[in-house]
Coordinates of C-alpha atoms in Angstrom, one line a residue:
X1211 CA 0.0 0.0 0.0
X1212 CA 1.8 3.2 -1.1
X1213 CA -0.2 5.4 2.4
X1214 CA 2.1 2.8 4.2
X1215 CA 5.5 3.7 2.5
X1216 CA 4.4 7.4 2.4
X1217 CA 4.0 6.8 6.1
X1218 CA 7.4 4.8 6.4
X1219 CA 9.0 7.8 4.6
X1220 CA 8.3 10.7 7.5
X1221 CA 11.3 11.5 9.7
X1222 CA 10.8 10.2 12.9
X1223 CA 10.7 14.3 14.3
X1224 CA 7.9 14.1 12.4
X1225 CA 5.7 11.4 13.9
X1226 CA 2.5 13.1 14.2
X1227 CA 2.9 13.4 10.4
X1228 CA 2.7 9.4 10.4
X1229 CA 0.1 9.1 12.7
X1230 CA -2.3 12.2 11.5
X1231 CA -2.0 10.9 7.6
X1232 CA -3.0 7.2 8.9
X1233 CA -6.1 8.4 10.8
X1234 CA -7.2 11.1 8.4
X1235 CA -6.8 8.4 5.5
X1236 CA -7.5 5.2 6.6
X1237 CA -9.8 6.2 9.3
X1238 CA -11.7 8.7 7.7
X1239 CA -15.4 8.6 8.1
X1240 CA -15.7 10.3 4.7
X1241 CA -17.3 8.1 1.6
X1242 CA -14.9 6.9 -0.5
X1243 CA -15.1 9.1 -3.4
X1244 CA -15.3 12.2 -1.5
X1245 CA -12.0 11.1 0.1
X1246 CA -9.9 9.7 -2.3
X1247 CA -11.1 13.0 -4.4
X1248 CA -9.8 14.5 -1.6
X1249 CA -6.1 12.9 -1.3
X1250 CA -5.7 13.3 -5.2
X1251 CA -6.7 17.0 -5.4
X1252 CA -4.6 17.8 -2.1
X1253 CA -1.6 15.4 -3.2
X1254 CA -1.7 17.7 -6.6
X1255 CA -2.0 21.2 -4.8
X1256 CA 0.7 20.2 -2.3
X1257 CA 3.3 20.6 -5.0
X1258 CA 5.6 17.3 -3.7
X1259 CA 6.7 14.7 -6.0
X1260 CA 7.2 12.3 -3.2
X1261 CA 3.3 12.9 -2.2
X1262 CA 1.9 12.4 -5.5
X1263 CA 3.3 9.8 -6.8
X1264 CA 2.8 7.7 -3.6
X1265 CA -1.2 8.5 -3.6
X1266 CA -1.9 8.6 -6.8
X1267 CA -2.4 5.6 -7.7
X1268 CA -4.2 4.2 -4.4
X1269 CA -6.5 7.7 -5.6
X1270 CA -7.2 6.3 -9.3
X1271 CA -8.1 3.0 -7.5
X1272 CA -11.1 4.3 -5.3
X1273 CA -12.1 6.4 -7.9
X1274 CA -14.3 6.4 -11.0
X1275 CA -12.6 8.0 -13.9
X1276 CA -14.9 10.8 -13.8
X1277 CA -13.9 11.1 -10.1
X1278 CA -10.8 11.4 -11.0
X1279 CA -10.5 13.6 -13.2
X1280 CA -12.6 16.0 -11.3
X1281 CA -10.3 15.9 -8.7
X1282 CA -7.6 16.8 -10.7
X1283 CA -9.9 19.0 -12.2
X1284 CA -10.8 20.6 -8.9
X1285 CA -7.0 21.0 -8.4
X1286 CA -6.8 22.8 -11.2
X1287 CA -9.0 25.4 -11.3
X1288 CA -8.7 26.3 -8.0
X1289 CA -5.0 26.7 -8.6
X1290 CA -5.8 29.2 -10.4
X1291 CA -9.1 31.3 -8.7
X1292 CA -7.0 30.8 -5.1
X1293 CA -4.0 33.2 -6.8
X1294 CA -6.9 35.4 -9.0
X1295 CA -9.2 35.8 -5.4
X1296 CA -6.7 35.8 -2.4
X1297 CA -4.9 38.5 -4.4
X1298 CA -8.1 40.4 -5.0
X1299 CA -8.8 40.1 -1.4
X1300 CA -5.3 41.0 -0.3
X1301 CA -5.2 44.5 -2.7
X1302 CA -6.3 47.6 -0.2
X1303 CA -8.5 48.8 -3.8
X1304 CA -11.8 47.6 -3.5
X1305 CA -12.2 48.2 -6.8
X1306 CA -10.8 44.8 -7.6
X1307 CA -13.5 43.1 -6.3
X1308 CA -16.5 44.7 -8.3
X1309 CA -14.5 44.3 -12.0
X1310 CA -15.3 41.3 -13.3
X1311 CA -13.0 37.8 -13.5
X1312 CA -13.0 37.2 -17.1
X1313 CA -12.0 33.7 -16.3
X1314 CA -13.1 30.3 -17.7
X1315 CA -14.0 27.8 -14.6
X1316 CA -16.8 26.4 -17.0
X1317 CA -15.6 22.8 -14.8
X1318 CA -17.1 23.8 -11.1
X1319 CA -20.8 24.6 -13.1
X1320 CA -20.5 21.0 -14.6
X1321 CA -17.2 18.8 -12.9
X1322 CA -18.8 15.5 -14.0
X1323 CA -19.2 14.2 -10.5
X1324 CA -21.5 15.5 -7.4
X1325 CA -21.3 19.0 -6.7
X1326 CA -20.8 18.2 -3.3
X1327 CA -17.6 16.5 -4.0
X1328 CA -15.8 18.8 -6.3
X1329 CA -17.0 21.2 -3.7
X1330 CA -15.4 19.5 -0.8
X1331 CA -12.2 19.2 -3.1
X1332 CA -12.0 22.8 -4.1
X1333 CA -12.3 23.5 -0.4
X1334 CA -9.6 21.4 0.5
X1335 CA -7.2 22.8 -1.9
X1336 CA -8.1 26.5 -1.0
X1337 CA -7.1 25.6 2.6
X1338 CA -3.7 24.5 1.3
X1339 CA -3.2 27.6 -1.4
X1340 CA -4.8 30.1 1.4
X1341 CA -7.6 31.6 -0.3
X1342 CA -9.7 32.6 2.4
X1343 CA -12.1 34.0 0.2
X1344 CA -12.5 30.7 -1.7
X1345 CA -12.8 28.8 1.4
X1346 CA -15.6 30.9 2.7
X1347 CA -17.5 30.5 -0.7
X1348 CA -17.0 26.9 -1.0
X1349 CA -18.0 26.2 2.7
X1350 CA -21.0 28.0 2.3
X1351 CA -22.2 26.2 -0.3
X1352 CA -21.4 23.3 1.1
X1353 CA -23.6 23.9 4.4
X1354 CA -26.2 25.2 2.3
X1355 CA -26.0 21.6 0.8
X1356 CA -26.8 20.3 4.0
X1357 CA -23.0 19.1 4.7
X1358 CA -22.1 19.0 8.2
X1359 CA -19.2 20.9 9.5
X1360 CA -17.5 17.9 10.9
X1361 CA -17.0 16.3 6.9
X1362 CA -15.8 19.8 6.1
X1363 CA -13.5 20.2 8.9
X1364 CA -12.2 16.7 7.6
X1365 CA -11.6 17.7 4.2
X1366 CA -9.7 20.2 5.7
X1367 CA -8.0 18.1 8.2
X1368 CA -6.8 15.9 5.0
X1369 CA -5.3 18.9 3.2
X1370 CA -3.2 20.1 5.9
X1371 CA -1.5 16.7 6.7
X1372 CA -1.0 16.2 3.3
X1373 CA 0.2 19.5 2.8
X1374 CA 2.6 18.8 6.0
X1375 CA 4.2 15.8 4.7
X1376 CA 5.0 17.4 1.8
X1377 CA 6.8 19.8 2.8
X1378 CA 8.6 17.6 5.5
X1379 CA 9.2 15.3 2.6
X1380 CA 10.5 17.6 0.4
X1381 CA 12.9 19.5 2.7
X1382 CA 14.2 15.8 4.0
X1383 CA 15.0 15.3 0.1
X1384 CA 16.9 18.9 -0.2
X1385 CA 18.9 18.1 3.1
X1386 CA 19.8 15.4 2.1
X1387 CA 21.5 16.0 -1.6

C-alpha cells in the first residue's frame, strides 16, 4: 500500500505526520469518493513529487474515472481562482473586487461528479493555497448543501496533513542532496 511507505518515509521528528496521515486516511469517516477525491486533489496542490506519486495511484483506484479527473480537475481550477481571489482580497482597492474575472471555470458549473464533491475538493485545496475567500464561498455552499461541518472540517484536516508531509518530505529530500 503506497499510504504505508508514504508513512514509512516521514522522519521520525515528524511522527505526528505518520500518525495524522494514517487516521485522516484510513480512518476517515468520509465516503470513498469524496476522500480519495480529496487525497488526489490535495496530493496535486501540495506541490511534492514524493506525495503524489505515492497516492496517486491508491487515488485512481477508489475512484471512477470521472472522479478522478474531477479531482484533478478541482486542483486545477482552483490553482488558479485561489491566486486570481486571495490577491483580490489582499489589494487595499476595493475596486478589484467589483470588475469582473473574465475567467473560464466552465468545470465547477458541470465537474462531471457530485457537486458536493468537487465542492469538498476545491475547499480542500483552497485551505492548502490560502484563499480565504475561496474557502468561505465553497463552505458556504457546502452547508447550504446540508453538509455538516464535521465532513468539512475533515476535508480540511486531510489537506493540511498532506500539505505537512509534503513539505517535511521535500525539505528531507533537499537536506539530504
Amino acid at each position: 500500500m503506497a499510504l504505508d511507505e508514504l508513512k514509512s518515509a516521514v522522519p521520525d521528528y515528524a511522527k505526528d505526520l505518520k500518525l495524522n496521515l494514517g487516521s485522516v486516511i484510513g480512518n476517515s469517516d468520509l465516503p470513498q469518493q469524496q476522500l480519495w477525491g480529496t487525497v488526489l486533489a490535495c496530493a496535486i496542490a501540495s506541490r511534492s513529487p514524493k506525495v503524489l506519486r505515492e497516492l496517486e495511484p491508491e487515488a485512481k483506484a477508489n475512484l471512477s474515472p470521472e472522479a478522478y479527473t474531477a479531482a484533478k480537475s478541482a486542483a486545477a481550477v482552483m490553482a488558479m481562482n485561489n491566486v486570481f481571489y486571495r490577491t483580490r482580497h489582499l489589494l487595499s482597492d476595493p475596486e478589484y473586487g467589483t470588475m469582473r474575472a473574465g475567467l473560464r471555470m466552465n468545470v465547477i458549473g458541470n465537474p462531471g461528479v457530485e457537486k458536493v464533491d468537487f465542492e469538498l475538493w476545491s475547499l480542500a485545496v483552497s485551505a492548502i493555497n490560502g484563499c480565504g475567500q475561496c474557502l468561505d464561498s465553497h463552505e458556504q455552499v457546502l452547508r447550504k448543501a446540508g453538509v455538516d461541518r464535521e465532513t468539512i472540517q475533515e476535508a480540511f484536516k486531510i489537506a493540511a496533513v498532506i500539505q505537512a508531509v509534503g513539505v517535511t518530505l521535500d525539505s528531507e529530500s533537499v537536506l539530504s542532496e
